[in-house]
GROMACS .gro file of C-alpha atoms in nm:
model
  465
    1MET     CA    1  12.635  26.383  -4.422
    2GLY     CA    2  12.753  26.601  -4.702
    3GLU     CA    3  12.595  26.603  -5.043
    4GLY     CA    4  12.804  26.573  -5.349
    5LEU     CA    5  12.811  26.446  -5.701
    6GLY     CA    6  12.755  26.074  -5.721
    7THR     CA    7  12.629  26.036  -5.371
    8VAL     CA    8  12.287  25.962  -5.236
    9ALA     CA    9  12.163  26.130  -4.931
   10THR     CA   10  12.045  25.887  -4.664
   11PRO     CA   11  11.847  25.990  -4.364
   12PRO     CA   12  12.014  25.943  -4.033
   13ILE     CA   13  11.920  25.628  -3.840
   14SER     CA   14  11.750  25.701  -3.522
   15ARG     CA   15  11.846  25.477  -3.230
   16LYS     CA   16  11.616  25.637  -2.992
   17PRO     CA   17  11.340  25.374  -2.997
   18PHE     CA   18  11.591  25.093  -2.930
   19ILE     CA   19  11.752  25.293  -2.658
   20GLN     CA   20  11.417  25.364  -2.515
   21PHE     CA   21  11.328  24.990  -2.544
   22ARG     CA   22  11.639  24.890  -2.360
   23ARG     CA   23  11.591  25.156  -2.104
   24SER     CA   24  11.235  25.054  -2.052
   25GLY     CA   25  11.358  24.713  -1.930
   26HIS     CA   26  11.162  24.487  -2.173
   27VAL     CA   27  11.476  24.303  -2.321
   28THR     CA   28  11.774  24.264  -2.102
   29PRO     CA   29  12.117  24.165  -2.235
   30LYS     CA   30  12.082  23.822  -2.072
   31LYS     CA   31  11.752  23.755  -2.245
   32ALA     CA   32  11.889  23.876  -2.575
   33LYS     CA   33  12.171  23.623  -2.543
   34GLN     CA   34  11.924  23.346  -2.463
   35TYR     CA   35  11.713  23.439  -2.766
   36SER     CA   36  12.022  23.429  -2.986
   37ILE     CA   37  12.118  23.080  -2.862
   38LEU     CA   38  11.762  22.955  -2.907
   39TYR     CA   39  11.756  23.089  -3.260
   40LEU     CA   40  12.088  22.917  -3.335
   41TYR     CA   41  11.960  22.583  -3.203
   42SER     CA   42  11.644  22.617  -3.408
   43ALA     CA   43  11.846  22.681  -3.722
   44ILE     CA   44  12.068  22.377  -3.656
   45ALA     CA   45  11.766  22.154  -3.589
   46ALA     CA   46  11.598  22.273  -3.907
   47PHE     CA   47  11.918  22.194  -4.097
   48PHE     CA   48  11.934  21.837  -3.967
   49VAL     CA   49  11.565  21.779  -4.033
   50ARG     CA   50  11.615  21.895  -4.388
   51CYS     CA   51  11.920  21.665  -4.430
   52ALA     CA   52  11.729  21.368  -4.289
   53TRP     CA   53  11.442  21.434  -4.523
   54ILE     CA   54  11.675  21.456  -4.821
   55HIS     CA   55  11.847  21.129  -4.714
   56PHE     CA   56  11.512  20.956  -4.676
   57ILE     CA   57  11.410  21.062  -5.024
   58TYR     CA   58  11.745  20.937  -5.159
   59LEU     CA   59  11.710  20.597  -4.997
   60LYS     CA   60  11.353  20.564  -5.114
   61ILE     CA   61  11.454  20.639  -5.470
   62ARG     CA   62  11.756  20.411  -5.448
   63TYR     CA   63  11.581  20.105  -5.307
   64SER     CA   64  11.273  20.148  -5.517
   65MET     CA   65  11.491  20.138  -5.827
   66VAL     CA   66  11.516  19.789  -5.984
   67TYR     CA   67  11.862  19.699  -6.110
   68LYS     CA   68  11.874  19.514  -6.439
   69CYS     CA   69  12.116  19.257  -6.569
   70SER     CA   70  12.405  19.397  -6.772
   71VAL     CA   71  12.472  19.080  -6.976
   72PHE     CA   72  12.408  19.118  -7.347
   73GLY     CA   73  12.067  18.984  -7.449
   74CYS     CA   74  11.953  18.909  -7.092
   75LYS     CA   75  11.608  19.033  -6.983
   76GLY     CA   76  11.658  18.979  -6.610
   77ASN     CA   77  11.443  19.228  -6.411
   78TYR     CA   78  11.324  19.399  -6.730
   79ALA     CA   79  10.956  19.460  -6.787
   80SER     CA   80  10.949  19.184  -7.049
   81GLY     CA   81  11.168  18.947  -6.845
   82GLN     CA   82  11.144  18.759  -6.518
   83LYS     CA   83  11.228  18.888  -6.173
   84VAL     CA   84  11.564  18.752  -6.060
   85SER     CA   85  11.830  18.810  -5.797
   86ILE     CA   86  12.122  19.027  -5.903
   87PHE     CA   87  12.479  19.063  -5.785
   88LYS     CA   88  12.732  19.346  -5.785
   89PHE     CA   89  13.061  19.328  -5.966
   90PRO     CA   90  13.340  19.202  -5.737
   91LYS     CA   91  13.589  19.442  -5.584
   92ASP     CA   92  13.883  19.224  -5.685
   93PRO     CA   93  14.021  19.383  -6.006
   94LYS     CA   94  14.124  19.050  -6.162
   95LEU     CA   95  13.791  18.887  -6.090
   96SER     CA   96  13.607  19.197  -6.209
   97LYS     CA   97  13.795  19.178  -6.542
   98ILE     CA   98  13.669  18.822  -6.589
   99TRP     CA   99  13.314  18.938  -6.516
  100GLU     CA  100  13.349  19.212  -6.777
  101THR     CA  101  13.430  18.953  -7.045
  102ARG     CA  102  13.116  18.759  -6.946
  103VAL     CA  103  12.896  19.065  -6.999
  104MET     CA  104  12.983  19.040  -7.371
  105ARG     CA  105  12.955  19.408  -7.450
  106GLU     CA  106  13.220  19.599  -7.639
  107ASN     CA  107  13.416  19.852  -7.434
  108PHE     CA  108  13.207  19.776  -7.128
  109LYS     CA  109  13.314  19.936  -6.801
  110PRO     CA  110  13.112  19.848  -6.490
  111THR     CA  111  12.964  20.123  -6.275
  112THR     CA  112  12.810  20.119  -5.931
  113SER     CA  113  12.477  20.031  -6.094
  114SER     CA  114  12.609  19.742  -6.304
  115ARG     CA  115  12.472  19.402  -6.206
  116VAL     CA  116  12.471  19.038  -6.325
  117CYS     CA  117  12.165  18.824  -6.254
  118GLU     CA  118  12.151  18.471  -6.112
  119MET     CA  119  12.066  18.310  -6.446
  120HIS     CA  120  12.432  18.332  -6.551
  121PHE     CA  121  12.568  18.138  -6.252
  122ARG     CA  122  12.563  17.771  -6.171
  123LYS     CA  123  12.320  17.659  -5.902
  124GLU     CA  124  12.600  17.553  -5.670
  125ASP     CA  125  12.757  17.903  -5.694
  126VAL     CA  126  12.444  18.077  -5.559
  127LEU     CA  127  12.400  18.048  -5.181
  128ARG     CA  128  12.037  18.069  -5.072
  129GLU     CA  129  12.078  17.945  -4.715
  130THR     CA  130  12.334  17.956  -4.439
  131GLU     CA  131  12.455  17.664  -4.229
  132TYR     CA  132  12.556  17.644  -3.865
  133PHE     CA  133  12.680  17.337  -3.676
  134ASP     CA  134  12.551  17.316  -3.320
  135GLU     CA  135  12.823  17.140  -3.119
  136LYS     CA  136  12.596  17.083  -2.819
  137SER     CA  137  12.323  16.897  -3.006
  138GLY     CA  138  12.548  16.772  -3.287
  139THR     CA  139  12.306  16.888  -3.557
  140LEU     CA  140  12.354  17.100  -3.868
  141LEU     CA  141  12.118  17.398  -3.863
  142ARG     CA  142  12.015  17.568  -4.186
  143SER     CA  143  11.842  17.902  -4.235
  144PRO     CA  144  11.732  18.066  -4.564
  145LEU     CA  145  11.896  18.395  -4.659
  146GLN     CA  146  11.684  18.703  -4.722
  147TYR     CA  147  11.897  18.790  -5.023
  148PRO     CA  148  12.097  18.523  -5.210
  149LYS     CA  149  12.472  18.570  -5.232
  150LEU     CA  150  12.753  18.423  -5.437
  151LYS     CA  151  13.032  18.193  -5.336
  152GLU     CA  152  13.374  18.348  -5.313
  153GLY     CA  153  13.538  18.355  -5.655
  154ALA     CA  154  13.218  18.273  -5.848
  155ILE     CA  155  13.228  18.354  -6.220
  156PRO     CA  156  12.936  18.396  -6.465
  157MET     CA  157  12.949  18.074  -6.669
  158LEU     CA  158  12.618  18.065  -6.859
  159VAL     CA  159  12.624  18.310  -7.149
  160SER     CA  160  12.330  18.429  -7.356
  161ASP     CA  161  12.244  18.260  -7.684
  162LYS     CA  162  12.180  18.601  -7.842
  163CYS     CA  163  12.538  18.709  -7.794
  164PRO     CA  164  12.740  18.759  -8.114
  165PRO     CA  165  13.004  18.486  -8.162
  166SER     CA  166  13.279  18.748  -8.170
  167LEU     CA  167  13.199  18.854  -7.814
  168GLN     CA  168  13.156  18.507  -7.665
  169PRO     CA  169  13.448  18.395  -7.446
  170THR     CA  170  13.671  18.135  -7.606
  171MET     CA  171  13.755  17.961  -7.277
  172MET     CA  172  13.616  17.936  -6.929
  173ALA     CA  173  13.839  18.105  -6.679
  174SER     CA  174  13.886  17.928  -6.348
  175ARG     CA  175  13.963  18.070  -6.010
  176GLU     CA  176  14.041  17.733  -5.852
  177SER     CA  177  14.386  17.650  -5.733
  178PRO     CA  178  14.543  17.327  -5.865
  179SER     CA  179  14.496  17.151  -5.531
  180LYS     CA  180  14.128  17.250  -5.506
  181LYS     CA  181  14.063  17.148  -5.864
  182ARG     CA  182  14.233  16.812  -5.811
  183ARG     CA  183  14.033  16.753  -5.493
  184ARG     CA  184  13.708  16.852  -5.667
  185LEU     CA  185  13.774  16.616  -5.957
  186GLU     CA  186  13.867  16.334  -5.719
  187ASP     CA  187  13.546  16.387  -5.521
  188LYS     CA  188  13.348  16.386  -5.843
  189LEU     CA  189  13.506  16.059  -5.954
  190VAL     CA  190  13.450  15.903  -5.611
  191ARG     CA  191  13.081  16.001  -5.616
  192LYS     CA  192  13.050  15.867  -5.969
  193ALA     CA  193  13.215  15.540  -5.866
  194GLN     CA  194  12.986  15.512  -5.563
  195VAL     CA  195  12.676  15.559  -5.776
  196ALA     CA  196  12.802  15.306  -6.030
  197SER     CA  197  12.887  15.059  -5.753
  198ILE     CA  198  12.541  15.089  -5.596
  199GLU     CA  199  12.371  15.047  -5.933
  200THR     CA  200  12.586  14.743  -6.014
  201ALA     CA  201  12.519  14.588  -5.673
  202ASN     CA  202  12.143  14.642  -5.707
  203TYR     CA  203  12.147  14.494  -6.057
  204TYR     CA  204  12.348  14.194  -5.938
  205LEU     CA  205  12.126  14.134  -5.635
  206LYS     CA  206  11.819  14.155  -5.855
  207ARG     CA  207  11.962  13.881  -6.077
  208VAL     CA  208  12.082  13.644  -5.804
  209THR     CA  209  11.828  13.698  -5.523
  210PHE     CA  210  11.556  13.437  -5.487
  211THR     CA  211  11.304  13.326  -5.226
  212ASN     CA  212  11.202  12.985  -5.357
  213LEU     CA  213  11.325  12.707  -5.582
  214ALA     CA  214  11.140  12.837  -5.890
  215GLU     CA  215  11.307  13.179  -5.860
  216LEU     CA  216  11.643  13.008  -5.809
  217LYS     CA  217  11.592  12.821  -6.136
  218GLN     CA  218  11.518  13.147  -6.316
  219CYS     CA  219  11.827  13.308  -6.163
  220VAL     CA  220  12.048  13.023  -6.285
  221ILE     CA  221  11.900  13.043  -6.635
  222SER     CA  222  11.935  13.423  -6.659
  223GLN     CA  223  12.281  13.428  -6.501
  224GLY     CA  224  12.424  13.157  -6.721
  225THR     CA  225  12.706  12.918  -6.634
  226ASP     CA  226  13.053  12.850  -6.765
  227VAL     CA  227  13.108  12.587  -7.033
  228TYR     CA  228  13.289  12.372  -6.777
  229TRP     CA  229  12.985  12.366  -6.549
  230THR     CA  230  12.666  12.170  -6.591
  231THR     CA  231  12.345  12.286  -6.426
  232ILE     CA  232  12.131  12.004  -6.291
  233PHE     CA  233  11.787  12.090  -6.162
  234LYS     CA  234  11.698  11.861  -5.876
  235GLY     CA  235  11.391  11.644  -5.891
  236ASP     CA  236  11.166  11.515  -5.617
  237LYS     CA  237  11.408  11.232  -5.534
  238ASP     CA  238  11.692  11.475  -5.473
  239LYS     CA  239  11.476  11.692  -5.247
  240THR     CA  240  11.414  11.417  -4.990
  241ILE     CA  241  11.718  11.467  -4.771
  242SER     CA  242  11.886  11.400  -4.441
  243LEU     CA  243  12.047  11.689  -4.255
  244MET     CA  244  12.377  11.603  -4.089
  245ILE     CA  245  12.557  11.838  -3.848
  246ASP     CA  246  12.925  11.789  -3.773
  247GLU     CA  247  13.164  11.999  -3.566
  248ILE     CA  248  13.510  12.094  -3.691
  249HIS     CA  249  13.765  12.231  -3.446
  250LEU     CA  250  13.948  12.544  -3.564
  251ARG     CA  251  14.259  12.729  -3.459
  252PRO     CA  252  14.151  13.076  -3.338
  253THR     CA  253  14.294  13.323  -3.590
  254TYR     CA  254  14.194  13.623  -3.801
  255ASP     CA  255  14.259  13.673  -4.170
  256TYR     CA  256  14.203  13.980  -4.389
  257VAL     CA  257  14.137  13.886  -4.752
  258GLY     CA  258  13.974  14.091  -5.026
  259GLY     CA  259  13.868  14.371  -4.795
  260LYS     CA  260  13.689  14.134  -4.554
  261LEU     CA  261  13.784  14.003  -4.211
  262TYR     CA  262  13.762  13.627  -4.171
  263GLY     CA  263  13.785  13.416  -3.858
  264MET     CA  264  13.523  13.586  -3.639
  265SER     CA  265  13.256  13.378  -3.473
  266TYR     CA  266  12.887  13.409  -3.554
  267ASN     CA  267  12.769  13.487  -3.202
  268SER     CA  268  13.050  13.710  -3.068
  269SER     CA  269  13.345  13.929  -3.166
  270ASN     CA  270  13.596  13.662  -3.064
  271ALA     CA  271  13.779  13.436  -3.305
  272ALA     CA  272  13.595  13.116  -3.392
  273THR     CA  273  13.721  12.800  -3.222
  274SER     CA  274  13.494  12.556  -3.406
  275ALA     CA  275  13.259  12.542  -3.702
  276PHE     CA  276  12.931  12.355  -3.729
  277VAL     CA  277  12.885  12.222  -4.082
  278PHE     CA  278  12.528  12.157  -4.200
  279MET     CA  279  12.535  11.896  -4.477
  280VAL     CA  280  12.243  11.764  -4.681
  281GLN     CA  281  12.232  11.426  -4.854
  282SER     CA  282  11.950  11.281  -5.057
  283LEU     CA  283  11.795  10.959  -4.926
  284LEU     CA  284  11.689  10.851  -5.275
  285SER     CA  285  11.983  10.962  -5.494
  286SER     CA  286  12.354  11.042  -5.483
  287TYR     CA  287  12.301  11.415  -5.436
  288LYS     CA  288  12.481  11.574  -5.141
  289ASP     CA  289  12.595  11.926  -5.061
  290VAL     CA  290  12.693  12.167  -4.782
  291ALA     CA  291  12.401  12.386  -4.679
  292HIS     CA  292  12.575  12.615  -4.430
  293ILE     CA  293  12.885  12.659  -4.213
  294LEU     CA  294  12.843  12.825  -3.873
  295PRO     CA  295  13.165  12.951  -3.704
  296VAL     CA  296  13.131  12.988  -3.325
  297SER     CA  297  13.348  13.040  -3.019
  298THR     CA  298  13.105  12.926  -2.750
  299LEU     CA  299  12.765  12.775  -2.819
  300THR     CA  300  12.475  12.693  -2.592
  301ALA     CA  301  12.199  12.443  -2.662
  302GLU     CA  302  11.941  12.722  -2.698
  303MET     CA  303  12.150  12.908  -2.958
  304PHE     CA  304  12.221  12.588  -3.149
  305HIS     CA  305  11.850  12.496  -3.147
  306SER     CA  306  11.757  12.841  -3.283
  307PHE     CA  307  12.002  12.816  -3.572
  308LEU     CA  308  11.913  12.453  -3.648
  309ASN     CA  309  11.549  12.558  -3.668
  310LYS     CA  310  11.641  12.836  -3.915
  311VAL     CA  311  11.829  12.590  -4.137
  312ILE     CA  312  11.540  12.342  -4.141
  313VAL     CA  313  11.289  12.619  -4.217
  314GLY     CA  314  11.513  12.755  -4.494
  315LEU     CA  315  11.553  12.415  -4.658
  316GLU     CA  316  11.181  12.341  -4.636
  317THR     CA  317  11.098  12.684  -4.780
  318ILE     CA  318  11.301  12.631  -5.098
  319GLY     CA  319  11.149  12.289  -5.164
  320PHE     CA  320  11.354  12.031  -4.972
  321LYS     CA  321  11.200  11.773  -4.738
  322VAL     CA  322  11.404  11.714  -4.423
  323ILE     CA  323  11.332  11.357  -4.315
  324VAL     CA  324  11.606  11.296  -4.060
  325VAL     CA  325  11.855  11.502  -3.859
  326VAL     CA  326  12.189  11.338  -3.774
  327THR     CA  327  12.427  11.475  -3.509
  328ASP     CA  328  12.696  11.361  -3.268
  329ASN     CA  329  12.580  11.227  -2.935
  330ASN     CA  330  12.720  11.509  -2.721
  331ALA     CA  331  12.514  11.686  -2.456
  332ILE     CA  332  12.464  12.016  -2.644
  333ASN     CA  333  12.333  11.845  -2.958
  334LYS     CA  334  12.094  11.624  -2.763
  335LYS     CA  335  11.956  11.915  -2.561
  336ALA     CA  336  11.923  12.138  -2.870
  337VAL     CA  337  11.719  11.876  -3.057
  338SER     CA  338  11.509  11.800  -2.749
  339LEU     CA  339  11.385  12.163  -2.756
  340PHE     CA  340  11.175  12.077  -3.064
  341ALA     CA  341  10.937  11.902  -2.821
  342ASN     CA  342  10.716  12.083  -2.573
  343PRO     CA  343  10.810  12.017  -2.298
  344PRO     CA  344  11.171  11.945  -2.405
  345LYS     CA  345  11.233  11.574  -2.432
  346LEU     CA  346  11.491  11.361  -2.611
  347LYS     CA  347  11.319  11.121  -2.848
  348ILE     CA  348  11.344  10.982  -3.199
  349ARG     CA  349  11.055  11.163  -3.368
  350TYR     CA  350  10.973  11.537  -3.370
  351THR     CA  351  10.718  11.761  -3.542
  352ASN     CA  352  10.843  11.948  -3.849
  353PRO     CA  353  10.868  12.324  -3.767
  354VAL     CA  354  10.723  12.419  -4.108
  355TYR     CA  355  10.469  12.146  -4.184
  356SER     CA  356  10.307  12.016  -3.867
  357GLU     CA  357  10.151  11.720  -4.050
  358ARG     CA  358  10.498  11.583  -4.131
  359ASP     CA  359  10.758  11.470  -3.873
  360PHE     CA  360  11.134  11.433  -3.888
  361PHE     CA  361  11.355  11.176  -3.716
  362PHE     CA  362  11.662  11.226  -3.501
  363ILE     CA  363  11.950  10.975  -3.489
  364PHE     CA  364  12.312  10.975  -3.377
  365ASP     CA  365  12.605  10.955  -3.617
  366THR     CA  366  12.730  10.593  -3.618
  367VAL     CA  367  13.080  10.696  -3.728
  368HIS     CA  368  13.104  10.922  -3.427
  369ILE     CA  369  12.986  10.641  -3.201
  370LEU     CA  370  13.258  10.409  -3.337
  371LYS     CA  371  13.514  10.684  -3.287
  372CYS     CA  372  13.403  10.722  -2.927
  373VAL     CA  373  13.433  10.345  -2.877
  374ARG     CA  374  13.784  10.351  -3.023
  375ASN     CA  375  13.890  10.651  -2.812
  376ASN     CA  376  13.752  10.491  -2.498
  377TRP     CA  377  13.952  10.182  -2.585
  378LEU     CA  378  14.271  10.388  -2.622
  379CYS     CA  379  14.209  10.566  -2.294
  380GLN     CA  380  14.165  10.251  -2.083
  381LYS     CA  381  14.391  10.250  -1.777
  382ASN     CA  382  14.380   9.874  -1.705
  383TYR     CA  383  14.666   9.641  -1.786
  384GLY     CA  384  14.694   9.568  -2.155
  385THR     CA  385  14.438   9.839  -2.242
  386CYS     CA  386  14.155   9.590  -2.264
  387MET     CA  387  13.801   9.646  -2.385
  388PHE     CA  388  13.531   9.401  -2.285
  389TYR     CA  389  13.232   9.334  -2.507
  390PRO     CA  390  12.956   9.071  -2.519
  391SER     CA  391  12.968   8.786  -2.765
  392PHE     CA  392  12.733   8.838  -3.057
  393ASP     CA  393  12.638   8.469  -3.048
  394ASN     CA  394  12.578   8.450  -2.674
  395PHE     CA  395  12.521   8.773  -2.482
  396SER     CA  396  12.592   8.599  -2.152
  397LEU     CA  397  12.956   8.554  -2.255
  398PHE     CA  398  13.205   8.842  -2.260
  399LYS     CA  399  13.513   8.870  -2.477
  400THR     CA  400  13.823   9.083  -2.444
  401ALA     CA  401  13.994   9.302  -2.703
  402SER     CA  402  14.344   9.397  -2.586
  403PHE     CA  403  14.528   9.690  -2.733
  404GLN     CA  404  14.850   9.531  -2.606
  405VAL     CA  405  14.812   9.259  -2.872
  406LEU     CA  406  14.848   9.516  -3.151
  407LYS     CA  407  15.160   9.655  -2.988
  408LYS     CA  408  15.315   9.307  -2.972
  409LEU     CA  409  15.230   9.246  -3.338
  410HIS     CA  410  15.399   9.575  -3.428
  411GLU     CA  411  15.712   9.476  -3.232
  412ILE     CA  412  15.731   9.134  -3.402
  413GLU     CA  413  15.700   9.280  -3.754
  414SER     CA  414  15.906   9.595  -3.698
  415GLU     CA  415  16.215   9.448  -3.873
  416LYS     CA  416  16.033   9.247  -4.140
  417LEU     CA  417  15.992   9.361  -4.497
  418LEU     CA  418  15.652   9.197  -4.547
  419LYS     CA  419  15.402   9.275  -4.274
  420TYR     CA  420  15.046   9.187  -4.188
  421GLY     CA  421  15.006   9.498  -3.977
  422TYR     CA  422  15.153   9.741  -4.231
  423GLY     CA  423  14.914  10.011  -4.108
  424LEU     CA  424  15.045   9.991  -3.753
  425THR     CA  425  15.294  10.266  -3.667
  426GLN     CA  426  15.432  10.400  -3.343
  427LYS     CA  427  15.234  10.720  -3.394
  428ALA     CA  428  14.914  10.525  -3.453
  429LEU     CA  429  14.971  10.310  -3.146
  430ALA     CA  430  15.044  10.610  -2.921
  431PRO     CA  431  14.827  10.898  -3.051
  432THR     CA  432  14.812  11.238  -2.883
  433SER     CA  433  14.493  11.384  -2.740
  434PHE     CA  434  14.442  11.595  -3.053
  435GLU     CA  435  14.490  11.292  -3.279
  436LYS     CA  436  14.242  11.093  -3.074
  437THR     CA  437  13.964  11.346  -3.129
  438VAL     CA  438  14.043  11.466  -3.480
  439LYS     CA  439  14.231  11.201  -3.676
  440HIS     CA  440  14.063  10.867  -3.735
  441GLN     CA  441  14.352  10.623  -3.719
  442GLN     CA  442  14.259  10.276  -3.841
  443LEU     CA  443  14.374  10.049  -3.560
  444GLY     CA  444  14.280   9.683  -3.566
  445TYR     CA  445  13.991   9.732  -3.807
  446LYS     CA  446  14.160   9.573  -4.108
  447TYR     CA  447  14.093   9.208  -4.174
  448ILE     CA  448  14.459   9.155  -4.267
  449ILE     CA  449  14.562   9.242  -3.910
  450ALA     CA  450  14.320   8.987  -3.771
  451GLU     CA  451  14.466   8.728  -4.008
  452GLY     CA  452  14.818   8.817  -3.895
  453LEU     CA  453  14.719   8.774  -3.531
  454ASP     CA  454  14.577   8.430  -3.607
  455LEU     CA  455  14.896   8.315  -3.785
  456LEU     CA  456  15.154   8.473  -3.556
  457GLY     CA  457  14.962   8.436  -3.232
  458ALA     CA  458  15.042   8.071  -3.178
  459GLU     CA  459  15.410   8.112  -3.269
  460ASN     CA  460  15.468   8.412  -3.040
  461ASN     CA  461  15.223   8.327  -2.763
  462ILE     CA  462  14.982   8.616  -2.828
  463SER     CA  463  14.606   8.595  -2.845
  464SER     CA  464  14.374   8.792  -3.074
  465SER     CA  465  14.075   8.775  -2.843
   0.00000   0.00000   0.00000
């Protein structure tokens, strides 16, 4: 190398040791390449380890940092405030603008660290558990969330009292659509109506429910009655009663009135074909009333006995004394009453199901017996439709009552203006099966008809006996 002005002389580099090292065979080109690759891998690994360590430190700093509420005057997650859950600003620009107005800070622009705590949201807007419906078991499963989250479209509604009036929002913005808002208000009104209905029903039941006669008296006094009604509290004479059961045949039909379905029978889902009416009448006064009406389609003696027992127990419990039970003389009624004895036996006197020291009597309805006699008379197949009966003066003698006599009397007086048998009509003389069992036609029971038979019998060759 030449020497000159401005230059520095450098000694020549000797390559002899390296050449000698290579020539000596200690480092071959292949090994040098392997060492270079190993060094490169080591450098890359060190780089990634350093990056991972830096990322770990970043995450540790980030998650150890406690975010604080950005709302003016709020101390959420501050040292002097309480620990609360916080929520990020929404990504929706319109919704984020609404959140900014709720922060109540002038010229506020949210950053990635801006948060709003749970104290500014309604309870129903903060979700603390998740729900899942299991279709196999049909149950609703619920699981708590590790971190609470907000409902979609939730808006901070509860502002701080320390906020200046100039920064407080003048109106509450809503994210609900008109249909959702209408549905929410309707649901709210329905729930309010349900609560009011339940409270009203409970209040009404409390005023009208009673378990004995004394409580019934208090209910009547507290409830009050209309000026057109007079409340009469029954005495001991009115409480001594007879219980009469009568059957009314019904036409099977259903009726829907006032939100209720009428016409169903008590013991099945079929329409009722008859109704048993339980009537009470005082034996010592003029008091009488209907205690219960039981609609049925088919009724067995065991079922009728069970319900009759309930009625007697109910009347005895509220203060009445059932002295006698009156029913028709059909087979079901007789068997039902016979079950009051053990073993079952038809008799006149039975033990009271409530007070064993007092008995009640069982008799047949005399009106029903007379109706059966009349119907049997109408259904006679012999000539003249005759009914034979013993003489009341001498039981060894029998008399005859002929239905044909009434028909002849009706024929004689059919064209006359004044009649003895004015109650005799063609419909009454030839009733249908329904009229025989339901309608009580008065045939031959009027004294005026008997007088007409006596006067016209001799003239027209008809006999009244």
